[in-house]
Amino acid sequence: MTAKITYAVTAAVLVVYFVLVGSRGVMLIQHGTLLTVTFGVAVLILPVIGVWFLWKNTQFVKGANRLAAELDAEGGLPVDELKRTPGGRIDRDSADEVFARRKAETEDAPDDWRSWFRLAIAYHDARDTPRARRAMQHAIALHDGKRVHA
């Protein structure tokens, strides 16, 4: 729940920032000189990119949460079997061992979104965030019946 609140607050702050930046861009355009209009258009591009990024990220999070809830209802969420250091960090060898099993599971069932979801969790535990995100996007696409690129 804390993560959802943090995400919502961060998104709200970003939206306020986008509005402020956008209003400055409009003010620059209204000034009417070639230089200020050019800068105004450039400034307006930033909130557009930011809104697009926020939208895509929110859709990703909603999709991942939807899959997690469905997998939880089925009793298929991966069990946390990772060893941890005394400081609470995940032991690297333990994460690699679990990852190897999840990867083999996914190779055995490449069209099963559940195995891709669990692989994404294993990537995350192994601190490979880019691959974790791609694996989760793959799981979402498989779940939603969208065409998946290999």
GROMACS .gro file of N, CA and C in nm:
model
  450
    1MET      N    1   0.082  -0.119   0.000
    1MET     CA    2   0.000   0.000   0.000
    1MET      C    3   0.087   0.126   0.000
    2THR      N    4   0.199   0.119   0.071
    2THR     CA    5   0.289   0.234   0.075
    2THR      C    6   0.341   0.267  -0.064
    3ALA      N    7   0.371   0.164  -0.143
    3ALA     CA    8   0.421   0.187  -0.279
    3ALA      C    9   0.316   0.257  -0.364
    4LYS      N   10   0.190   0.220  -0.349
    4LYS     CA   11   0.082   0.282  -0.426
    4LYS      C   12   0.067   0.429  -0.388
    5ILE      N   13   0.075   0.458  -0.260
    5ILE     CA   14   0.062   0.596  -0.214
    5ILE      C   15   0.181   0.678  -0.266
    6THR      N   16   0.300   0.623  -0.256
    6THR     CA   17   0.420   0.692  -0.305
    6THR      C   18   0.408   0.719  -0.454
    7TYR      N   19   0.361   0.619  -0.531
    7TYR     CA   20   0.345   0.636  -0.674
    7TYR      C   21   0.243   0.746  -0.705
    8ALA      N   22   0.131   0.744  -0.633
    8ALA     CA   23   0.026   0.844  -0.656
    8ALA      C   24   0.076   0.985  -0.623
    9VAL      N   25   0.148   1.000  -0.513
    9VAL     CA   26   0.202   1.132  -0.476
    9VAL      C   27   0.304   1.179  -0.579
   10THR      N   28   0.392   1.090  -0.620
   10THR     CA   29   0.492   1.125  -0.721
   10THR      C   30   0.425   1.165  -0.852
   11ALA      N   31   0.325   1.089  -0.894
   11ALA     CA   32   0.253   1.122  -1.017
   11ALA      C   33   0.184   1.257  -1.006
   12ALA      N   34   0.124   1.285  -0.891
   12ALA     CA   35   0.056   1.414  -0.872
   12ALA      C   36   0.156   1.530  -0.876
   13VAL      N   37   0.271   1.512  -0.814
   13VAL     CA   38   0.374   1.616  -0.817
   13VAL      C   39   0.422   1.639  -0.961
   14LEU      N   40   0.439   1.529  -1.036
   14LEU     CA   41   0.480   1.543  -1.175
   14LEU      C   42   0.375   1.617  -1.258
   15VAL      N   43   0.249   1.589  -1.235
   15VAL     CA   44   0.143   1.657  -1.310
   15VAL      C   45   0.146   1.807  -1.279
   16VAL      N   46   0.164   1.842  -1.153
   16VAL     CA   47   0.175   1.984  -1.117
   16VAL      C   48   0.295   2.047  -1.187
   17TYR      N   49   0.406   1.976  -1.187
   17TYR     CA   50   0.526   2.025  -1.256
   17TYR      C   51   0.499   2.044  -1.405
   18PHE      N   52   0.432   1.946  -1.467
   18PHE     CA   53   0.401   1.957  -1.610
   18PHE      C   54   0.315   2.079  -1.638
   19VAL      N   55   0.218   2.107  -1.551
   19VAL     CA   56   0.131   2.224  -1.568
   19VAL      C   57   0.213   2.353  -1.556
   20LEU      N   58   0.300   2.359  -1.457
   20LEU     CA   59   0.382   2.478  -1.439
   20LEU      C   60   0.476   2.501  -1.558
   21VAL      N   61   0.541   2.395  -1.601
   21VAL     CA   62   0.632   2.408  -1.716
   21VAL      C   63   0.552   2.445  -1.841
   22GLY      N   64   0.438   2.380  -1.860
   22GLY     CA   65   0.354   2.411  -1.975
   22GLY      C   66   0.308   2.555  -1.976
   23SER      N   67   0.272   2.608  -1.859
   23SER     CA   68   0.228   2.748  -1.853
   23SER      C   69   0.342   2.843  -1.888
   24ARG      N   70   0.464   2.808  -1.849
   24ARG     CA   71   0.580   2.890  -1.886
   24ARG      C   72   0.603   2.885  -2.037
   25GLY      N   73   0.584   2.769  -2.095
   25GLY     CA   74   0.597   2.757  -2.240
   25GLY      C   75   0.495   2.842  -2.312
   26VAL      N   76   0.372   2.841  -2.265
   26VAL     CA   77   0.267   2.923  -2.326
   26VAL      C   78   0.300   3.072  -2.310
   27MET      N   79   0.350   3.111  -2.193
   27MET     CA   80   0.387   3.251  -2.171
   27MET      C   81   0.497   3.294  -2.268
   28LEU      N   82   0.594   3.205  -2.289
   28LEU     CA   83   0.701   3.237  -2.383
   28LEU      C   84   0.646   3.254  -2.525
   29ILE      N   85   0.555   3.166  -2.565
   29ILE     CA   86   0.496   3.176  -2.698
   29ILE      C   87   0.415   3.304  -2.712
   30GLN      N   88   0.341   3.342  -2.607
   30GLN     CA   89   0.259   3.463  -2.611
   30GLN      C   90   0.343   3.590  -2.621
   31HIS      N   91   0.468   3.582  -2.579
   31HIS     CA   92   0.556   3.700  -2.587
   31HIS      C   93   0.576   3.741  -2.732
   32GLY      N   94   0.581   3.643  -2.822
   32GLY     CA   95   0.572   3.672  -2.965
   32GLY      C   96   0.699   3.691  -3.044
   33THR      N   97   0.815   3.694  -2.984
   33THR     CA   98   0.937   3.708  -3.065
   33THR      C   99   0.980   3.570  -3.114
   34LEU      N  100   1.062   3.570  -3.217
   34LEU     CA  101   1.108   3.443  -3.274
   34LEU      C  102   1.178   3.358  -3.169
   35LEU      N  103   1.262   3.421  -3.090
   35LEU     CA  104   1.337   3.349  -2.987
   35LEU      C  105   1.245   3.292  -2.880
   36THR      N  106   1.153   3.373  -2.828
   36THR     CA  107   1.067   3.324  -2.720
   36THR      C  108   0.968   3.219  -2.770
   37VAL      N  109   0.921   3.232  -2.893
   37VAL     CA  110   0.831   3.131  -2.948
   37VAL      C  111   0.906   2.999  -2.965
   38THR      N  112   1.028   3.007  -3.013
   38THR     CA  113   1.110   2.885  -3.029
   38THR      C  114   1.133   2.818  -2.894
   39PHE      N  115   1.174   2.898  -2.793
   39PHE     CA  116   1.193   2.842  -2.660
   39PHE      C  117   1.061   2.792  -2.602
   40GLY      N  118   0.954   2.861  -2.626
   40GLY     CA  119   0.824   2.819  -2.575
   40GLY      C  120   0.782   2.683  -2.629
   41VAL      N  121   0.801   2.664  -2.759
   41VAL     CA  122   0.769   2.534  -2.819
   41VAL      C  123   0.858   2.425  -2.760
   42ALA      N  124   0.987   2.456  -2.745
   42ALA     CA  125   1.081   2.360  -2.686
   42ALA      C  126   1.040   2.324  -2.543
   43VAL      N  127   0.998   2.424  -2.468
   43VAL     CA  128   0.956   2.401  -2.329
   43VAL      C  129   0.828   2.317  -2.325
   44LEU      N  130   0.738   2.337  -2.419
   44LEU     CA  131   0.614   2.260  -2.422
   44LEU      C  132   0.638   2.112  -2.457
   45ILE      N  133   0.746   2.084  -2.523
   45ILE     CA  134   0.776   1.944  -2.557
   45ILE      C  135   0.806   1.863  -2.431
   46LEU      N  136   0.869   1.924  -2.332
   46LEU     CA  137   0.904   1.852  -2.210
   46LEU      C  138   0.782   1.794  -2.137
   47PRO      N  139   0.677   1.872  -2.112
   47PRO     CA  140   0.561   1.812  -2.046
   47PRO      C  141   0.493   1.705  -2.131
   48VAL      N  142   0.495   1.720  -2.262
   48VAL     CA  143   0.434   1.619  -2.348
   48VAL      C  144   0.507   1.486  -2.333
   49ILE      N  145   0.638   1.491  -2.336
   49ILE     CA  146   0.718   1.369  -2.315
   49ILE      C  147   0.693   1.314  -2.175
   50GLY      N  148   0.689   1.401  -2.077
   50GLY     CA  149   0.666   1.357  -1.939
   50GLY      C  150   0.531   1.291  -1.920
   51VAL      N  151   0.427   1.348  -1.979
   51VAL     CA  152   0.292   1.290  -1.968
   51VAL      C  153   0.289   1.154  -2.036
   52TRP      N  154   0.352   1.144  -2.153
   52TRP     CA  155   0.357   1.015  -2.223
   52TRP      C  156   0.428   0.910  -2.138
   53PHE      N  157   0.543   0.947  -2.081
   53PHE     CA  158   0.619   0.854  -1.997
   53PHE      C  159   0.538   0.813  -1.874
   54LEU      N  160   0.474   0.908  -1.808
   54LEU     CA  161   0.393   0.878  -1.691
   54LEU      C  162   0.277   0.786  -1.727
   55TRP      N  163   0.212   0.811  -1.841
   55TRP     CA  164   0.101   0.727  -1.886
   55TRP      C  165   0.148   0.584  -1.911
   56LYS      N  166   0.258   0.566  -1.986
   56LYS     CA  167   0.309   0.433  -2.017
   56LYS      C  168   0.350   0.359  -1.890
   57ASN      N  169   0.413   0.430  -1.799
   57ASN     CA  170   0.457   0.368  -1.674
   57ASN      C  171   0.337   0.326  -1.589
   58THR      N  172   0.235   0.410  -1.585
   58THR     CA  173   0.115   0.377  -1.509
   58THR      C  174   0.045   0.256  -1.569
   59GLN      N  175   0.037   0.249  -1.701
   59GLN     CA  176  -0.025   0.133  -1.766
   59GLN      C  177   0.054   0.006  -1.734
   60PHE      N  178   0.186   0.015  -1.733
   60PHE     CA  179   0.270  -0.100  -1.700
   60PHE      C  180   0.244  -0.147  -1.557
   61VAL      N  181   0.242  -0.055  -1.465
   61VAL     CA  182   0.220  -0.089  -1.324
   61VAL      C  183   0.082  -0.152  -1.304
   62LYS      N  184  -0.020  -0.093  -1.369
   62LYS     CA  185  -0.155  -0.149  -1.357
   62LYS      C  186  -0.160  -0.290  -1.414
   63GLY      N  187  -0.094  -0.313  -1.527
   63GLY     CA  188  -0.092  -0.446  -1.587
   63GLY      C  189  -0.021  -0.547  -1.499
   64ALA      N  190   0.093  -0.509  -1.444
   64ALA     CA  191   0.168  -0.598  -1.356
   64ALA      C  192   0.088  -0.630  -1.230
   65ASN      N  193   0.022  -0.530  -1.173
   65ASN     CA  194  -0.060  -0.553  -1.053
   65ASN      C  195  -0.179  -0.643  -1.084
   66ARG      N  196  -0.237  -0.627  -1.202
   66ARG     CA  197  -0.350  -0.711  -1.242
   66ARG      C  198  -0.306  -0.857  -1.252
   67LEU      N  199  -0.189  -0.881  -1.313
   67LEU     CA  200  -0.138  -1.017  -1.324
   67LEU      C  201  -0.103  -1.074  -1.187
   68ALA      N  202  -0.045  -0.992  -1.102
   68ALA     CA  203  -0.009  -1.038  -0.967
   68ALA      C  204  -0.134  -1.078  -0.889
   69ALA      N  205  -0.240  -1.000  -0.901
   69ALA     CA  206  -0.365  -1.033  -0.830
   69ALA      C  207  -0.424  -1.163  -0.884
   70GLU      N  208  -0.421  -1.181  -1.014
   70GLU     CA  209  -0.475  -1.304  -1.073
   70GLU      C  210  -0.392  -1.425  -1.032
   71LEU      N  211  -0.261  -1.410  -1.036
   71LEU     CA  212  -0.173  -1.521  -0.998
   71LEU      C  213  -0.188  -1.551  -0.849
   72ASP      N  214  -0.208  -1.449  -0.768
   72ASP     CA  215  -0.230  -1.469  -0.625
   72ASP      C  216  -0.359  -1.545  -0.600
   73ALA      N  217  -0.463  -1.509  -0.675
   73ALA     CA  218  -0.592  -1.579  -0.660
   73ALA      C  219  -0.581  -1.726  -0.699
   74GLU      N  220  -0.491  -1.756  -0.793
   74GLU     CA  221  -0.468  -1.894  -0.833
   74GLU      C  222  -0.373  -1.968  -0.740
   75GLY      N  223  -0.310  -1.895  -0.650
   75GLY     CA  224  -0.210  -1.954  -0.562
   75GLY      C  225  -0.077  -1.978  -0.631
   76GLY      N  226  -0.050  -1.901  -0.736
   76GLY     CA  227   0.070  -1.924  -0.815
   76GLY      C  228   0.180  -1.822  -0.800
   77LEU      N  229   0.166  -1.730  -0.704
   77LEU     CA  230   0.275  -1.634  -0.684
   77LEU      C  231   0.400  -1.708  -0.635
   78PRO      N  232   0.517  -1.665  -0.680
   78PRO     CA  233   0.638  -1.733  -0.634
   78PRO      C  234   0.660  -1.712  -0.484
   79VAL      N  235   0.704  -1.818  -0.419
   79VAL     CA  236   0.733  -1.811  -0.276
   79VAL      C  237   0.871  -1.751  -0.258
   80ASP      N  238   0.884  -1.664  -0.160
   80ASP     CA  239   1.015  -1.603  -0.134
   80ASP      C  240   1.103  -1.705  -0.064
   81GLU      N  241   1.191  -1.766  -0.142
   81GLU     CA  242   1.281  -1.868  -0.090
   81GLU      C  243   1.426  -1.822  -0.091
   82LEU      N  244   1.445  -1.694  -0.104
   82LEU     CA  245   1.579  -1.638  -0.117
   82LEU      C  246   1.647  -1.623   0.018
   83LYS      N  247   1.775  -1.655   0.019
   83LYS     CA  248   1.856  -1.632   0.139
   83LYS      C  249   1.892  -1.485   0.141
   84ARG      N  250   1.907  -1.432   0.260
   84ARG     CA  251   1.937  -1.290   0.275
   84ARG      C  252   2.061  -1.272   0.364
   85THR      N  253   2.128  -1.161   0.340
   85THR     CA  254   2.243  -1.126   0.423
   85THR      C  255   2.191  -1.078   0.559
   86PRO      N  256   2.279  -1.068   0.658
   86PRO     CA  257   2.233  -1.017   0.788
   86PRO      C  258   2.170  -0.876   0.778
   87GLY      N  259   2.210  -0.801   0.676
   87GLY     CA  260   2.154  -0.667   0.656
   87GLY      C  261   2.020  -0.669   0.584
   88GLY      N  262   1.974  -0.788   0.540
   88GLY     CA  263   1.845  -0.800   0.475
   88GLY      C  264   1.849  -0.801   0.323
   89ARG      N  265   1.968  -0.783   0.264
   89ARG     CA  266   1.979  -0.785   0.118
   89ARG      C  267   1.973  -0.929   0.068
   90ILE      N  268   1.924  -0.945  -0.054
   90ILE     CA  269   1.915  -1.077  -0.115
   90ILE      C  270   2.055  -1.127  -0.148
   91ASP      N  271   2.082  -1.252  -0.109
   91ASP     CA  272   2.209  -1.316  -0.140
   91ASP      C  273   2.217  -1.341  -0.290
   92ARG      N  274   2.324  -1.299  -0.351
   92ARG     CA  275   2.339  -1.306  -0.497
   92ARG      C  276   2.334  -1.450  -0.549
   93ASP      N  277   2.404  -1.543  -0.480
   93ASP     CA  278   2.404  -1.683  -0.524
   93ASP      C  279   2.265  -1.743  -0.515
   94SER      N  280   2.192  -1.708  -0.412
   94SER     CA  281   2.055  -1.756  -0.395
   94SER      C  282   1.966  -1.704  -0.507
   95ALA      N  283   1.981  -1.576  -0.540
   95ALA     CA  284   1.902  -1.517  -0.648
   95ALA      C  285   1.935  -1.582  -0.782
   96ASP      N  286   2.063  -1.611  -0.804
   96ASP     CA  287   2.105  -1.676  -0.929
   96ASP      C  288   2.047  -1.817  -0.939
   97GLU      N  289   2.042  -1.887  -0.828
   97GLU     CA  290   1.987  -2.023  -0.826
   97GLU      C  291   1.837  -2.023  -0.860
   98VAL      N  292   1.764  -1.933  -0.798
   98VAL     CA  293   1.620  -1.922  -0.826
   98VAL      C  294   1.599  -1.876  -0.970
   99PHE      N  295   1.682  -1.784  -1.016
   99PHE     CA  296   1.670  -1.736  -1.153
   99PHE      C  297   1.687  -1.850  -1.253
  100ALA      N  298   1.785  -1.936  -1.230
  100ALA     CA  299   1.810  -2.047  -1.322
  100ALA      C  300   1.687  -2.137  -1.332
  101ARG      N  301   1.622  -2.161  -1.220
  101ARG     CA  302   1.500  -2.244  -1.222
  101ARG      C  303   1.387  -2.174  -1.295
  102ARG      N  304   1.370  -2.045  -1.271
  102ARG     CA  305   1.263  -1.969  -1.338
  102ARG      C  306   1.288  -1.960  -1.488
  103LYS      N  307   1.412  -1.946  -1.527
  103LYS     CA  308   1.445  -1.940  -1.669
  103LYS      C  309   1.414  -2.074  -1.736
  104ALA      N  310   1.449  -2.184  -1.670
  104ALA     CA  311   1.419  -2.317  -1.725
  104ALA      C  312   1.268  -2.338  -1.735
  105GLU      N  313   1.196  -2.292  -1.635
  105GLU     CA  314   1.049  -2.302  -1.636
  105GLU      C  315   0.990  -2.226  -1.754
  106THR      N  316   1.045  -2.108  -1.780
  106THR     CA  317   0.997  -2.026  -1.891
  106THR      C  318   1.034  -2.087  -2.025
  107GLU      N  319   1.151  -2.146  -2.034
  107GLU     CA  320   1.191  -2.213  -2.159
  107GLU      C  321   1.103  -2.334  -2.187
  108ASP      N  322   1.056  -2.402  -2.081
  108ASP     CA  323   0.967  -2.517  -2.098
  108ASP      C  324   0.826  -2.475  -2.138
  109ALA      N  325   0.784  -2.355  -2.098
  109ALA     CA  326   0.649  -2.306  -2.130
  109ALA      C  327   0.657  -2.162  -2.178
  110PRO      N  328   0.711  -2.138  -2.298
  110PRO     CA  329   0.734  -2.001  -2.343
  110PRO      C  330   0.607  -1.921  -2.371
  111ASP      N  331   0.492  -1.987  -2.383
  111ASP     CA  332   0.367  -1.917  -2.410
  111ASP      C  333   0.282  -1.897  -2.285
  112ASP      N  334   0.337  -1.929  -2.169
  112ASP     CA  335   0.263  -1.916  -2.042
  112ASP      C  336   0.301  -1.785  -1.974
  113TRP      N  337   0.205  -1.696  -1.961
  113TRP     CA  338   0.233  -1.567  -1.898
  113TRP      C  339   0.277  -1.582  -1.754
  114ARG      N  340   0.231  -1.689  -1.687
  114ARG     CA  341   0.266  -1.711  -1.546
  114ARG      C  342   0.417  -1.733  -1.530
  115SER      N  343   0.474  -1.812  -1.619
  115SER     CA  344   0.618  -1.838  -1.610
  115SER      C  345   0.697  -1.710  -1.639
  116TRP      N  346   0.649  -1.628  -1.732
  116TRP     CA  347   0.715  -1.501  -1.761
  116TRP      C  348   0.704  -1.404  -1.644
  117PHE      N  349   0.591  -1.407  -1.575
  117PHE     CA  350   0.573  -1.323  -1.456
  117PHE      C  351   0.675  -1.363  -1.350
  118ARG      N  352   0.684  -1.493  -1.324
  118ARG     CA  353   0.779  -1.541  -1.223
  118ARG      C  354   0.924  -1.513  -1.266
  119LEU      N  355   0.952  -1.522  -1.397
  119LEU     CA  356   1.086  -1.489  -1.446
  119LEU      C  357   1.116  -1.341  -1.422
  120ALA      N  358   1.018  -1.256  -1.442
  120ALA     CA  359   1.038  -1.112  -1.417
  120ALA      C  360   1.073  -1.087  -1.271
  121ILE      N  361   1.006  -1.158  -1.181
  121ILE     CA  362   1.037  -1.144  -1.038
  121ILE      C  363   1.181  -1.191  -1.011
  122ALA      N  364   1.220  -1.301  -1.075
  122ALA     CA  365   1.357  -1.353  -1.056
  122ALA      C  366   1.460  -1.254  -1.110
  123TYR      N  367   1.433  -1.194  -1.226
  123TYR     CA  368   1.523  -1.091  -1.278
  123TYR      C  369   1.535  -0.976  -1.178
  124HIS      N  370   1.422  -0.934  -1.124
  124HIS     CA  371   1.423  -0.824  -1.028
  124HIS      C  372   1.505  -0.860  -0.905
  125ASP      N  373   1.487  -0.981  -0.854
  125ASP     CA  374   1.562  -1.025  -0.737
  125ASP      C  375   1.712  -1.034  -0.766
  126ALA      N  376   1.746  -1.063  -0.893
  126ALA     CA  377   1.886  -1.070  -0.933
  126ALA      C  378   1.942  -0.931  -0.969
  127ARG      N  379   1.863  -0.828  -0.945
  127ARG     CA  380   1.900  -0.688  -0.968
  127ARG      C  381   1.923  -0.655  -1.117
  128ASP      N  382   1.844  -0.718  -1.203
  128ASP     CA  383   1.851  -0.689  -1.346
  128ASP      C  384   1.717  -0.626  -1.387
  129THR      N  385   1.702  -0.499  -1.352
  129THR     CA  386   1.575  -0.429  -1.371
  129THR      C  387   1.532  -0.418  -1.517
  130PRO      N  388   1.621  -0.386  -1.611
  130PRO     CA  389   1.575  -0.376  -1.751
  130PRO      C  390   1.516  -0.509  -1.802
  131ARG      N  391   1.581  -0.620  -1.773
  131ARG     CA  392   1.529  -0.749  -1.818
  131ARG      C  393   1.402  -0.786  -1.740
  132ALA      N  394   1.395  -0.746  -1.614
  132ALA     CA  395   1.274  -0.772  -1.536
  132ALA      C  396   1.155  -0.701  -1.599
  133ARG      N  397   1.176  -0.578  -1.640
  133ARG     CA  398   1.068  -0.500  -1.702
  133ARG      C  399   1.026  -0.562  -1.836
  134ARG      N  400   1.124  -0.602  -1.917
  134ARG     CA  401   1.090  -0.664  -2.046
  134ARG      C  402   1.016  -0.797  -2.026
  135ALA      N  403   1.058  -0.875  -1.928
  135ALA     CA  404   0.991  -1.002  -1.901
  135ALA      C  405   0.847  -0.977  -1.854
  136MET      N  406   0.827  -0.874  -1.771
  136MET     CA  407   0.693  -0.842  -1.725
  136MET      C  408   0.607  -0.790  -1.840
  137GLN      N  409   0.664  -0.709  -1.927
  137GLN     CA  410   0.590  -0.662  -2.045
  137GLN      C  411   0.550  -0.781  -2.132
  138HIS      N  412   0.638  -0.878  -2.143
  138HIS     CA  413   0.609  -1.000  -2.220
  138HIS      C  414   0.494  -1.077  -2.155
  139ALA      N  415   0.498  -1.088  -2.023
  139ALA     CA  416   0.391  -1.158  -1.950
  139ALA      C  417   0.258  -1.087  -1.970
  140ILE      N  418   0.257  -0.955  -1.962
  140ILE     CA  419   0.134  -0.878  -1.980
  140ILE      C  420   0.079  -0.898  -2.121
  141ALA      N  421   0.168  -0.893  -2.220
  141ALA     CA  422   0.125  -0.911  -2.359
  141ALA      C  423   0.067  -1.051  -2.380
  142LEU      N  424   0.133  -1.153  -2.325
  142LEU     CA  425   0.081  -1.290  -2.338
  142LEU      C  426  -0.056  -1.302  -2.271
  143HIS      N  427  -0.068  -1.246  -2.154
  143HIS     CA  428  -0.194  -1.253  -2.079
  143HIS      C  429  -0.307  -1.187  -2.157
  144ASP      N  430  -0.276  -1.073  -2.217
  144ASP     CA  431  -0.378  -0.997  -2.288
  144ASP      C  432  -0.402  -1.047  -2.430
  145GLY      N  433  -0.328  -1.151  -2.470
  145GLY     CA  434  -0.347  -1.208  -2.603
  145GLY      C  435  -0.291  -1.124  -2.714
  146LYS      N  436  -0.199  -1.037  -2.681
  146LYS     CA  437  -0.138  -0.953  -2.785
  146LYS      C  438  -0.023  -1.028  -2.850
  147ARG      N  439   0.008  -0.987  -2.971
  147ARG     CA  440   0.118  -1.049  -3.042
  147ARG      C  441   0.249  -1.017  -2.969
  148VAL      N  442   0.330  -1.119  -2.950
  148VAL     CA  443   0.453  -1.103  -2.875
  148VAL      C  444   0.571  -1.123  -2.971
  149HIS      N  445   0.663  -1.028  -2.966
  149HIS     CA  446   0.784  -1.038  -3.048
  149HIS      C  447   0.891  -1.111  -2.969
  150ALA      N  448   0.952  -1.206  -3.030
  150ALA     CA  449   1.054  -1.285  -2.961
  150ALA      C  450   1.184  -1.212  -2.945
   0.00000   0.00000   0.00000
